[in-house]
JSON list of C-alpha atoms in Angstrom, two decimals:
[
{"chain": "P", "resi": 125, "resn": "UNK", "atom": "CA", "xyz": [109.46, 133.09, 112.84]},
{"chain": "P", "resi": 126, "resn": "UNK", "atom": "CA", "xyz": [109.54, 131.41, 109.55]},
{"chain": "P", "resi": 127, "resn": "UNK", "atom": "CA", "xyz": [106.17, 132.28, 108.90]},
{"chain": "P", "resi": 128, "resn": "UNK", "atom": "CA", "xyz": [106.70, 135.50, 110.00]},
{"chain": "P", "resi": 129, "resn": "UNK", "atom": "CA", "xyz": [109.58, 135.57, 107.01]},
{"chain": "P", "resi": 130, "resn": "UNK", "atom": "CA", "xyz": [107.80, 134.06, 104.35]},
{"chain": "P", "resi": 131, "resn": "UNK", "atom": "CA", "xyz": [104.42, 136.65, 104.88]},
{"chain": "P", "resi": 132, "resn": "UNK", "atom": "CA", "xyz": [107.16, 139.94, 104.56]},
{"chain": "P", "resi": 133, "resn": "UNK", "atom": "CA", "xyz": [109.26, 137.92, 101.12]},
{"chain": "P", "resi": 134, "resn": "UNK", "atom": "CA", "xyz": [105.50, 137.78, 99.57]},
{"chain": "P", "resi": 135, "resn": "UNK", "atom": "CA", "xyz": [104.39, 141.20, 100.77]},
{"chain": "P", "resi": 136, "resn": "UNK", "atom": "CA", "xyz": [103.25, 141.53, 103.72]},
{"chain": "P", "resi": 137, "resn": "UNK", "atom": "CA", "xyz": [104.24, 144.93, 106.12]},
{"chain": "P", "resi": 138, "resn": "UNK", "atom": "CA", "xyz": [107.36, 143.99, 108.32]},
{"chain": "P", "resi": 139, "resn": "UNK", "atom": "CA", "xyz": [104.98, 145.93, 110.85]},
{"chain": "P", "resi": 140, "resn": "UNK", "atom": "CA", "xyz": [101.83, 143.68, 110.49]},
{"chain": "P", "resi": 141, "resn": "UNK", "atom": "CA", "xyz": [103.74, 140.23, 110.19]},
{"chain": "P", "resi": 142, "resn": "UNK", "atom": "CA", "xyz": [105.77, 141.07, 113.48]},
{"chain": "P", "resi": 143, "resn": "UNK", "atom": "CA", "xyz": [102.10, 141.83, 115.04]},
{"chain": "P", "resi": 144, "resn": "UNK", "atom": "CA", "xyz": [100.14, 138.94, 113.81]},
{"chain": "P", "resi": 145, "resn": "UNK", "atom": "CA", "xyz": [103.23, 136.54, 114.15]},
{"chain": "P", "resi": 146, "resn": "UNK", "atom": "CA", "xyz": [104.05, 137.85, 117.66]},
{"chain": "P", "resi": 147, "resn": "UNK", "atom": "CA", "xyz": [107.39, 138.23, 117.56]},
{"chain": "P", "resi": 148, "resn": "UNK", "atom": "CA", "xyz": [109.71, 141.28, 117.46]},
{"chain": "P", "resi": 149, "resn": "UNK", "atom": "CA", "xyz": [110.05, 143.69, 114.86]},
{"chain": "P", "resi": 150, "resn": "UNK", "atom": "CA", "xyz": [113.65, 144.30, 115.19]},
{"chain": "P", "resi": 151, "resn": "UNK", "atom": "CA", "xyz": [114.49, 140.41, 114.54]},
{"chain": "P", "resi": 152, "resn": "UNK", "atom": "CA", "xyz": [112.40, 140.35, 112.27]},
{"chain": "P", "resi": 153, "resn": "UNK", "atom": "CA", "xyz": [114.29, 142.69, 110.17]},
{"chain": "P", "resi": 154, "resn": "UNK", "atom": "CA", "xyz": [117.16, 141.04, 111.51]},
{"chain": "P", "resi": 155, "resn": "UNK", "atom": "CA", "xyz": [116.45, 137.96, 110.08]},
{"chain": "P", "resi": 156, "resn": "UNK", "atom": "CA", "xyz": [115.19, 139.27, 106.71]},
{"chain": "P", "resi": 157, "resn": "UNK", "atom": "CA", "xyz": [118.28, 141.16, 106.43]},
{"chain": "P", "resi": 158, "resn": "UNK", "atom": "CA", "xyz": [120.73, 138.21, 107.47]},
{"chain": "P", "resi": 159, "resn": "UNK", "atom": "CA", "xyz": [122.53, 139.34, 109.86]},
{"chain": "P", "resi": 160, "resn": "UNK", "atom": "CA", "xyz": [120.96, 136.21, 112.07]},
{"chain": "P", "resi": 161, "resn": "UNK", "atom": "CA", "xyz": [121.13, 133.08, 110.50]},
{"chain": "P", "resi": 162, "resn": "UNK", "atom": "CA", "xyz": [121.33, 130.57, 112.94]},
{"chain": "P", "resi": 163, "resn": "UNK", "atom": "CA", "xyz": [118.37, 128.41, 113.70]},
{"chain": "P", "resi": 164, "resn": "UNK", "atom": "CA", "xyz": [116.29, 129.83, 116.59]},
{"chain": "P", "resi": 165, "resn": "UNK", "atom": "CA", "xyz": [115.99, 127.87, 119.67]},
{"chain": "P", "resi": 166, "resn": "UNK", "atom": "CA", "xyz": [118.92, 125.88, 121.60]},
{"chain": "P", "resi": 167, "resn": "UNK", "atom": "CA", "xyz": [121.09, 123.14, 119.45]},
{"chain": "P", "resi": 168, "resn": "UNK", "atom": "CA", "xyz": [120.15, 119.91, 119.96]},
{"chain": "P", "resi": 169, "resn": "UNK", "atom": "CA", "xyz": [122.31, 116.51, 121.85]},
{"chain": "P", "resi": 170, "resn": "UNK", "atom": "CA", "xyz": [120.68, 113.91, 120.54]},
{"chain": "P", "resi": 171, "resn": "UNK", "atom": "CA", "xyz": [119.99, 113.10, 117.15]},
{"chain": "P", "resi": 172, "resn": "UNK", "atom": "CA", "xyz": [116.52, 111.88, 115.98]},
{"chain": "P", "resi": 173, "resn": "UNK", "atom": "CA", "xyz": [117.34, 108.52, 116.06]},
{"chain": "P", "resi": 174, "resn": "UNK", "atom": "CA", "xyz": [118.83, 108.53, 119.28]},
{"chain": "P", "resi": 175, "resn": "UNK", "atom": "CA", "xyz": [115.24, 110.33, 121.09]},
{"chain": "P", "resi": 176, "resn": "UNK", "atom": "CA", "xyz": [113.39, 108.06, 119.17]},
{"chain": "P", "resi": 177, "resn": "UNK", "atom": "CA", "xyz": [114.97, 104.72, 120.42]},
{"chain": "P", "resi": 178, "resn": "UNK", "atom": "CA", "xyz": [115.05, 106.71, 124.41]},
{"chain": "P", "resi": 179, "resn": "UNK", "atom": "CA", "xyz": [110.89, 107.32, 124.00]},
{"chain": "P", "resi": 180, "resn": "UNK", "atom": "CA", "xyz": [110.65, 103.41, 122.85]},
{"chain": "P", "resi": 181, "resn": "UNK", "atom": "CA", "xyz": [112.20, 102.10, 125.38]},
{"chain": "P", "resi": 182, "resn": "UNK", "atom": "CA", "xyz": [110.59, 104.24, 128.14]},
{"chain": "P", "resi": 183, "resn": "UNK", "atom": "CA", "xyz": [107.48, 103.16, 126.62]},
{"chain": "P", "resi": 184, "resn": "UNK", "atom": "CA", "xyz": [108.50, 99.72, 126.66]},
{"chain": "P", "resi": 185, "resn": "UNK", "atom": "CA", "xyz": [109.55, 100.23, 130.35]},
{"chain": "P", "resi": 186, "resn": "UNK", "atom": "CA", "xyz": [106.18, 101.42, 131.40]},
{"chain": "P", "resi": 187, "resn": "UNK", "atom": "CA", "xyz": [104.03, 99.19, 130.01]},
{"chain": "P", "resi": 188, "resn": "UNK", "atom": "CA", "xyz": [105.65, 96.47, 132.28]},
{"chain": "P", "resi": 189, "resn": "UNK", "atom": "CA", "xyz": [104.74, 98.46, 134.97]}
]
């Protein structure tokens, strides 16, 4: 989607980036326009740090397997 932004803001057809970015015209326009700003995709629960210490240990935990 960002991509999809940043072709249109440097002149690319709203048309052709929705095509070649493969996502939907309409929020594409959406987006351009601000009426969505929120980030796509589901918020988060962990933080960064918190996934990266989980993936350590179950690392840890299966190489004493």
């Amino acid at each position: 989607m960002q991509d999809a932004i940043a072709a249109v803001r440097s002149g690319m057809s709203r048309k052709a980036a929705s095509i070649k970015y493969k996502v939907p015209r309409t929020t594409l326009l959406e987006r351009i326009s601000g009426k969505h700003t929120s980030k796509v995709g589901h918020p988060t629960v962990l933080t960064k740090e918190e996934e990266s210490l989980i993936s350590e240990t179950l690392g840890t935990v299966s190489d004493q397997k």
